[in-house]
mmCIF file of C-alpha atoms and ligand atoms in Angstrom:
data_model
loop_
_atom_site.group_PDB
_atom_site.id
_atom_site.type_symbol
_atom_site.label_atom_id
_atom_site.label_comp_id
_atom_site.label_asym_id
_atom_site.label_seq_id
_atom_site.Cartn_x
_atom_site.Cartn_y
_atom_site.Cartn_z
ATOM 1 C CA UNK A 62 -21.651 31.596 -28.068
ATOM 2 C CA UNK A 63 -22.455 28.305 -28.759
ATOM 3 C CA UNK A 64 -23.556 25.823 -25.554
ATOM 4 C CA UNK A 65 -20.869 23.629 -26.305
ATOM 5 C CA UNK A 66 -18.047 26.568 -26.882
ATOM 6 C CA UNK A 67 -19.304 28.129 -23.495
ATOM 7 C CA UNK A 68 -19.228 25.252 -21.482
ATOM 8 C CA UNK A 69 -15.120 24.806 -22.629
ATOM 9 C CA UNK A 70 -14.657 28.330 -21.716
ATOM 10 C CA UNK A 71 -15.715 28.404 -18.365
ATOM 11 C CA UNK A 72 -13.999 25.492 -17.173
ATOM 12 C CA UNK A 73 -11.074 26.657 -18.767
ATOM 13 C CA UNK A 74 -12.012 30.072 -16.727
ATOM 14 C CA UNK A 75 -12.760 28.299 -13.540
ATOM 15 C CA UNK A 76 -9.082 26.598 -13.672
ATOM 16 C CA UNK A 77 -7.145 29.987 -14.759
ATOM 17 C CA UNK A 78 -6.413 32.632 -12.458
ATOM 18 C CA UNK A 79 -9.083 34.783 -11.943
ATOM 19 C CA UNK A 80 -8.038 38.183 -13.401
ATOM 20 C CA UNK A 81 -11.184 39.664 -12.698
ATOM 21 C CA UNK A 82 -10.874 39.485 -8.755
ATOM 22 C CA UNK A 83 -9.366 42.879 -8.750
ATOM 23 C CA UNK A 84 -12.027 44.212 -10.933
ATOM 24 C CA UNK A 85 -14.921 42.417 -8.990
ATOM 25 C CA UNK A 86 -13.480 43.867 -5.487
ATOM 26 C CA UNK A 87 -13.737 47.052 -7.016
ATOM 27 C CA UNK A 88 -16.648 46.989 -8.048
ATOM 28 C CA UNK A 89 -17.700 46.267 -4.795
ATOM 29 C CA UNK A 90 -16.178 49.154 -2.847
ATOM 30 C CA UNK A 91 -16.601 51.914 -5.414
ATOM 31 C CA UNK A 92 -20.289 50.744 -6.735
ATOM 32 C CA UNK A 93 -21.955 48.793 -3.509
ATOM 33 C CA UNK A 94 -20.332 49.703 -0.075
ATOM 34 C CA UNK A 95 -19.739 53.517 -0.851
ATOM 35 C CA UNK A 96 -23.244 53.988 -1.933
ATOM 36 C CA UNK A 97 -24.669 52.694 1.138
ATOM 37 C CA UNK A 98 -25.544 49.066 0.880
ATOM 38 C CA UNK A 99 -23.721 47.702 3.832
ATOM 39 C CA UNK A 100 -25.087 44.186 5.038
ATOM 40 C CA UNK A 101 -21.922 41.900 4.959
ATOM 41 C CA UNK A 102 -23.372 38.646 3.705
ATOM 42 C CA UNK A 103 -24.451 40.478 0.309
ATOM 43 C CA UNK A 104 -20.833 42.202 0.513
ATOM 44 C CA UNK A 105 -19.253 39.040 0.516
ATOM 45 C CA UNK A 106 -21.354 37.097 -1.646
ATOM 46 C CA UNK A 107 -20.288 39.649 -4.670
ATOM 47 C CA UNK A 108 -17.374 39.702 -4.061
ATOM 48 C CA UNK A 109 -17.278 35.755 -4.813
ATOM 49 C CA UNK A 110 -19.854 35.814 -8.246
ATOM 50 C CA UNK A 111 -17.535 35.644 -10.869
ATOM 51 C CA UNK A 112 -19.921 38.054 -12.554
ATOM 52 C CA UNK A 113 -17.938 37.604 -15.877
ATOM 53 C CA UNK A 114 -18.641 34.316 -16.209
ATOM 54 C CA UNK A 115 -22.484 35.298 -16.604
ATOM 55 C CA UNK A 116 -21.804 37.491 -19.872
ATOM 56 C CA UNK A 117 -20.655 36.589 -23.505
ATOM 57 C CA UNK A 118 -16.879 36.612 -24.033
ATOM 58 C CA UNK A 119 -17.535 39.620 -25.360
ATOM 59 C CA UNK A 120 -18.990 41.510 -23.243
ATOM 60 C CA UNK A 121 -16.421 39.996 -20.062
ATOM 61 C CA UNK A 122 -14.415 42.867 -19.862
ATOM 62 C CA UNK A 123 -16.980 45.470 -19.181
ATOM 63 C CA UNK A 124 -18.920 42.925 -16.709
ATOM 64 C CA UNK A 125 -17.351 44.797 -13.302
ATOM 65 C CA UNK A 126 -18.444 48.273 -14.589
ATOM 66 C CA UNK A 127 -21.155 50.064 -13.473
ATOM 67 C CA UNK A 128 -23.708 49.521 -15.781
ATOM 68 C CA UNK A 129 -26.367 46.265 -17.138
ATOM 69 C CA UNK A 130 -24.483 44.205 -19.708
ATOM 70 C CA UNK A 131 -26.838 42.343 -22.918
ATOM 71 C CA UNK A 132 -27.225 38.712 -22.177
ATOM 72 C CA UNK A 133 -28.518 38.013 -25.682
ATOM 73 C CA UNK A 134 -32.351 37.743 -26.395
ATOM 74 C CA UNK A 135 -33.331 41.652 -25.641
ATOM 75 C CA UNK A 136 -32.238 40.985 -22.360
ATOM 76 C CA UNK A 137 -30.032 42.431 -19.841
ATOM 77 C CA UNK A 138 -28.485 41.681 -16.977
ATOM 78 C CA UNK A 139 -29.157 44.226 -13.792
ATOM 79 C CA UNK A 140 -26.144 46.417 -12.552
ATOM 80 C CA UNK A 141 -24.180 45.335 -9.989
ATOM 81 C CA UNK A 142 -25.693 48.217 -7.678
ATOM 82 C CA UNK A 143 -29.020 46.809 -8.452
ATOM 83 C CA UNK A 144 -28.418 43.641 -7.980
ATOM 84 C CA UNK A 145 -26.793 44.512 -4.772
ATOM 85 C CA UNK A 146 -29.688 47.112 -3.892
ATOM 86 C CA UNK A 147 -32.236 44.304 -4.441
ATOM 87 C CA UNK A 148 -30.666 41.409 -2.709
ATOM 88 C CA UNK A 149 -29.880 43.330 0.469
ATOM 89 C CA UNK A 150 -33.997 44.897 0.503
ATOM 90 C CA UNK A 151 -35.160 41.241 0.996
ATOM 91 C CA UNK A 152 -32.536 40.730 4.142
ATOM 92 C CA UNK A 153 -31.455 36.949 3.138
ATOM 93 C CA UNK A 154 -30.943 34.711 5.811
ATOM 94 C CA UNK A 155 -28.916 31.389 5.436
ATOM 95 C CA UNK A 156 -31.969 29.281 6.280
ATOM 96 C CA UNK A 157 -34.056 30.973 3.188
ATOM 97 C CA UNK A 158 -36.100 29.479 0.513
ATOM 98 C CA UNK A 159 -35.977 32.103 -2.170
ATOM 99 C CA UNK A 160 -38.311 32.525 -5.325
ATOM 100 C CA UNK A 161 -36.235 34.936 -8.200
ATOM 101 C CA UNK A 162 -38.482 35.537 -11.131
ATOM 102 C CA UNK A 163 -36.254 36.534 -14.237
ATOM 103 C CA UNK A 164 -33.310 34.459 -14.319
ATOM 104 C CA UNK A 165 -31.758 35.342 -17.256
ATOM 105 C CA UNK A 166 -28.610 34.925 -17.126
ATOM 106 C CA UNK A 167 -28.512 33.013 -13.564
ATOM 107 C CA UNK A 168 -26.498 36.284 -11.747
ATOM 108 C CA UNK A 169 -28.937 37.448 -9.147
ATOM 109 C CA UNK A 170 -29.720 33.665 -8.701
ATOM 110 C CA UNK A 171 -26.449 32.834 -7.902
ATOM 111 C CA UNK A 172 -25.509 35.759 -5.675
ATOM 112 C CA UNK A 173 -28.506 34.991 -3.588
ATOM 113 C CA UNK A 174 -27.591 30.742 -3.648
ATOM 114 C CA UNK A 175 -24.119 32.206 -1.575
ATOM 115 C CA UNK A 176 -25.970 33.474 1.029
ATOM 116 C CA UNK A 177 -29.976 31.686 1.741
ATOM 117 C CA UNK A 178 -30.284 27.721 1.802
ATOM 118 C CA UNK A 179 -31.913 27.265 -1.652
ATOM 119 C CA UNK A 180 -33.024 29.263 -4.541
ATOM 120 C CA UNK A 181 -35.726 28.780 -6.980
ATOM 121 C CA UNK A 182 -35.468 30.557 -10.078
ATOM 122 C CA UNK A 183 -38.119 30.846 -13.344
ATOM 123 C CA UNK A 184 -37.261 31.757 -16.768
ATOM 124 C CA UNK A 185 -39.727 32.261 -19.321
ATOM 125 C CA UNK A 186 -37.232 32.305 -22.436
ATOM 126 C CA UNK A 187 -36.286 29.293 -23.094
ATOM 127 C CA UNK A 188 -32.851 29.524 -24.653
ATOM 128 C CA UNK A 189 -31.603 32.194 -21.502
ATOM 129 C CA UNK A 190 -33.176 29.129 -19.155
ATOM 130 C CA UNK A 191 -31.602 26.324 -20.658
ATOM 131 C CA UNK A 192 -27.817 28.392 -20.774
ATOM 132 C CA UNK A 193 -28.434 29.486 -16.900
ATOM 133 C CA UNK A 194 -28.644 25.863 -15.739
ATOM 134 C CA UNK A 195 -25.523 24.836 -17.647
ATOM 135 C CA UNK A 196 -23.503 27.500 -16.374
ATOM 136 C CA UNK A 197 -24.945 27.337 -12.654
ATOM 137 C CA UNK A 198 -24.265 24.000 -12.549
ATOM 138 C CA UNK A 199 -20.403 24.054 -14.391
ATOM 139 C CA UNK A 200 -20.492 26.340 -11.431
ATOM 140 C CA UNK A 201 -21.324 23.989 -9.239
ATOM 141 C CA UNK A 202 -24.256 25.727 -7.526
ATOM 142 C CA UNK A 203 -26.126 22.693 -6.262
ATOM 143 C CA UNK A 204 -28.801 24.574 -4.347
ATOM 144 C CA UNK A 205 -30.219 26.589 -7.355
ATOM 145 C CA UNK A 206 -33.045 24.746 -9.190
ATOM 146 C CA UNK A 207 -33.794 26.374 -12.978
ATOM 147 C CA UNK A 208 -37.237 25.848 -14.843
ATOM 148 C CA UNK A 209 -38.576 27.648 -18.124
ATOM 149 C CA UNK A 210 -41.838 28.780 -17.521
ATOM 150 C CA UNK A 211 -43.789 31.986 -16.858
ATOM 151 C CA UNK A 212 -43.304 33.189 -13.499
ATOM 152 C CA UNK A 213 -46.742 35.049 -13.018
ATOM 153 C CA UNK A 214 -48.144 32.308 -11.724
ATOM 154 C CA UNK A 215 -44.534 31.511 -9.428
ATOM 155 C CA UNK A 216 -43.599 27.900 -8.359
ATOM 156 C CA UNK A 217 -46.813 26.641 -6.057
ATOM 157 C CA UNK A 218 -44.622 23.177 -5.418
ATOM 158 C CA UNK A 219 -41.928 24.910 -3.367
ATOM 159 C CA UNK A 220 -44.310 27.648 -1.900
ATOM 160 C CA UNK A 221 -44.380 29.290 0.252
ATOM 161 C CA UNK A 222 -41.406 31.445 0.105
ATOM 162 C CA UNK A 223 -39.612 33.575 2.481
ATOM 163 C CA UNK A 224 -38.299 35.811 -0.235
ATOM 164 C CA UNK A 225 -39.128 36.699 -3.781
ATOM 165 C CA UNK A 226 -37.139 38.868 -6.213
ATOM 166 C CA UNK A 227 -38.399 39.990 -9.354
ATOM 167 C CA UNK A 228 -35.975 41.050 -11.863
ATOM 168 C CA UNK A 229 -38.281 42.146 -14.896
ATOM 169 C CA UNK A 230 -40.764 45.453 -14.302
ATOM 170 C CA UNK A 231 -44.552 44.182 -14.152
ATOM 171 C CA UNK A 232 -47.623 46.552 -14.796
ATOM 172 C CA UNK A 233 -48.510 45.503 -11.201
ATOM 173 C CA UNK A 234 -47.973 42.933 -8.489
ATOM 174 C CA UNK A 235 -48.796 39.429 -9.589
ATOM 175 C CA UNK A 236 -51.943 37.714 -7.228
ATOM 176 C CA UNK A 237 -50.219 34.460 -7.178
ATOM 177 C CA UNK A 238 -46.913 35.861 -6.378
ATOM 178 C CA UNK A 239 -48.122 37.811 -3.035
ATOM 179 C CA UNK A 240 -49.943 34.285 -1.836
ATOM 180 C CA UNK A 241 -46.873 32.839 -2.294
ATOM 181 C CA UNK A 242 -45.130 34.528 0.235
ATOM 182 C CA UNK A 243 -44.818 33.557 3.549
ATOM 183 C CA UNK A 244 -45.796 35.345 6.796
ATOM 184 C CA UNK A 245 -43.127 37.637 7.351
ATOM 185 C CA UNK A 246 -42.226 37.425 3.957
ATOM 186 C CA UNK A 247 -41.016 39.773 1.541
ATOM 187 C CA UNK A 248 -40.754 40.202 -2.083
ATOM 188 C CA UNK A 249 -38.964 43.387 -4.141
ATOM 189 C CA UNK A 250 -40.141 43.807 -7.463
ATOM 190 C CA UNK A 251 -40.340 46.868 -10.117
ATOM 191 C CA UNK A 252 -43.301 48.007 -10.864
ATOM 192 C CA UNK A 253 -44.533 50.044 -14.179
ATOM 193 C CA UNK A 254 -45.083 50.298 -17.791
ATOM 194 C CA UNK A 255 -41.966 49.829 -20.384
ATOM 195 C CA UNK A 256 -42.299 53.145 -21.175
ATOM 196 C CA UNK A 257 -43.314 54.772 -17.658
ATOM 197 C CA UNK A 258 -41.290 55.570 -14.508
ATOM 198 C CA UNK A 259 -40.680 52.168 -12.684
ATOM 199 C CA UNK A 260 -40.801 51.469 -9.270
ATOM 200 C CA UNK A 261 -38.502 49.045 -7.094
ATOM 201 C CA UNK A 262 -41.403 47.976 -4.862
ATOM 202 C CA UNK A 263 -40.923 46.196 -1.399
ATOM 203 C CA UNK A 264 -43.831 44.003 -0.728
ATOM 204 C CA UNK A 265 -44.320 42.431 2.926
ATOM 205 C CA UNK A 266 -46.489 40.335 4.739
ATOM 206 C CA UNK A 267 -47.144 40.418 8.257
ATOM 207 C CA UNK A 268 -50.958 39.060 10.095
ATOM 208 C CA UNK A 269 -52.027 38.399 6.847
ATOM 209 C CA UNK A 270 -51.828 41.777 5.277
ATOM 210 C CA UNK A 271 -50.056 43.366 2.726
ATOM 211 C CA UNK A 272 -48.003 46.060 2.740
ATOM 212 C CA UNK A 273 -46.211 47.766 -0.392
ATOM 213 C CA UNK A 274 -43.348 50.606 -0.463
ATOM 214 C CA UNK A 275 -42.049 52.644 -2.986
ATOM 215 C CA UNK A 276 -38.422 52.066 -2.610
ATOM 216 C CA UNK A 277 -36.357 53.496 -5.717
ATOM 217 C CA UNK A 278 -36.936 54.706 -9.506
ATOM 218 C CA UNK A 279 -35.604 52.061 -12.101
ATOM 219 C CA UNK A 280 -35.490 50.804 -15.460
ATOM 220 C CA UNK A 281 -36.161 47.092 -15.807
ATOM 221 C CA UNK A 282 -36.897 44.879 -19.314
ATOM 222 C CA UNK A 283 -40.447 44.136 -19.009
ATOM 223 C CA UNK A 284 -42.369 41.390 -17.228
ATOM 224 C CA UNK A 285 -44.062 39.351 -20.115
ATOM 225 C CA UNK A 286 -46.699 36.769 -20.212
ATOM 226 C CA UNK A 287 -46.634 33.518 -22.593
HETATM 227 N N1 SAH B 517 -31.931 38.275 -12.917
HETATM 228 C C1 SAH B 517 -31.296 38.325 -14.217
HETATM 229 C C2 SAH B 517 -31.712 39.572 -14.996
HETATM 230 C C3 SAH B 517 -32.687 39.171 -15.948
HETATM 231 S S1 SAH B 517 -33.466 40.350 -16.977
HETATM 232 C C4 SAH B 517 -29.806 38.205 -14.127
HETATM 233 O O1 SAH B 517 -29.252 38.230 -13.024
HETATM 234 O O2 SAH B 517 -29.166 38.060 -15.173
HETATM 235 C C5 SAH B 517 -35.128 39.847 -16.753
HETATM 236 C C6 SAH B 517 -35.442 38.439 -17.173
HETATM 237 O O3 SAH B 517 -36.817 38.216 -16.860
HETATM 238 C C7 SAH B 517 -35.297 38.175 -18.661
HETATM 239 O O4 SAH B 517 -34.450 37.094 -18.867
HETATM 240 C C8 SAH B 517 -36.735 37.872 -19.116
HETATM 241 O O5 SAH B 517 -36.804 36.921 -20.140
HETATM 242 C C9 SAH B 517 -37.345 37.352 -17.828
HETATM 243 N N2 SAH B 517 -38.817 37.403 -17.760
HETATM 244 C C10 SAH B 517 -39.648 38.377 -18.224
HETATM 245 N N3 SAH B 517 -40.923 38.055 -17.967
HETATM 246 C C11 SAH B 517 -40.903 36.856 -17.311
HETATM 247 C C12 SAH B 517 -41.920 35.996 -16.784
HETATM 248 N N4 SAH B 517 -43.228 36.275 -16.898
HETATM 249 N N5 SAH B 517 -41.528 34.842 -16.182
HETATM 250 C C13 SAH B 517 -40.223 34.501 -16.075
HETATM 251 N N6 SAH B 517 -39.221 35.274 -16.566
HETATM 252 C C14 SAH B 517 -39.567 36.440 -17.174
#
């Protein structure tokens, strides 16, 4: 959809009643809470994310099911149990700073931004970067702050973090990412080849060492470099 076209819509959206509520709760009970992820704040904050306000017009009707949606660009945006999965390994606090590499389409950004103090999100397309900050802001997340650039080498100006989620499937760990982090920080990110098993990967730092844990097989787009 055009910028323009998009930005019509979703105010018109915003001001409509929200059909989708009964969908979204749904989703939430039959996708998040019965397969075990159970802390309340992530609960609640998905319940809120008018998740179909992230897709195409399109593709709004399918945005509660259980699966990831296209967000244009070869990219997709995670499902919901992912997204869920992800935000609740990182326990999010409402006095976070948060670092999200991916943004794509500004979901996982925004469902964090209900929950920590302020979230920090890279994009390295520009065209998916540019759309996310319209539609977070028509949104009016104020404490999300956008920028198109690669997000190997993560956000050093706002570091360090006390989370980090990365939503696209690196070969390994990125160096600058695991500085980074703070003490008693901790970042999830999948890790593996495109066309190799992936790994949801919970990285944490405690004394000054690093610890990694296999947490879950995925499938993630890949991680790519500029
Ligand atoms: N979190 C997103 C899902 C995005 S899919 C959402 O909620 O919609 C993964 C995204 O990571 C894609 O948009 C892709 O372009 C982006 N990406 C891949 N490699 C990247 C890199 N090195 N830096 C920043 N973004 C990257």
């Amino acid at each position: 959809m055009c910028p323009v076209l998009f930005i019509f819509y979703s105010i018109f959206s915003l001001f409509i009643q929200d059909e989708y509520t009964g969908l979204r709760h749904q989703m939430v009970e039959t996708q998040i809470k019965a397969r075990g992820i159970s802390d309340q704040k992530v609960l609640e904050s998905m319940n809120k994310v008018p998740r179909h306000l992230f897709v195409d017009a399109q593709y709004q009707s399918a945005a509660y099911q259980d699966r990831p949606l296209p967000i244009g660009e070869n990219q997709t945006i995670s499902q919901p149990y992912i997204v869920g999965y992800m935000t609740e390994a990182i326990h999010p606090d409402s006095e976070d700073v948060v670092l999200e590499i991916g943004t794509g389409s500004g979901y996982q950004a925004a469902v964090l931004a209900e929950i920590v103090k302020k979230v920090y999100t890279l994009e390295i397309i520009p065209e998916l970067g540019v759309l996310a900050k319209e539609r977070l802001k028509i949104l009016g997340y104020e404490n999300i702050q956008v920028k198109v650039s690669d997000g190997y080498y993560g956000w050093s100006e706002f570091a360090p973090f006390d989370a980090i989620i990365v939503t696209a499937a690196a070969e390994e760990v990125p160096e600058p990412l695991i500085e980074q982090l703070k003490e008693d920080g901790r970042m999830i990110i999948p890790v593996g080849s495109s066309f190799d098993v992936q790994n949801l990967v919970l990285v944490t730092k405690k004394n000054g060492a690093v610890k990694i844990k296999k947490l879950l097989p995925v499938r993630f787009v890949p991680f790519t470099r500029d």
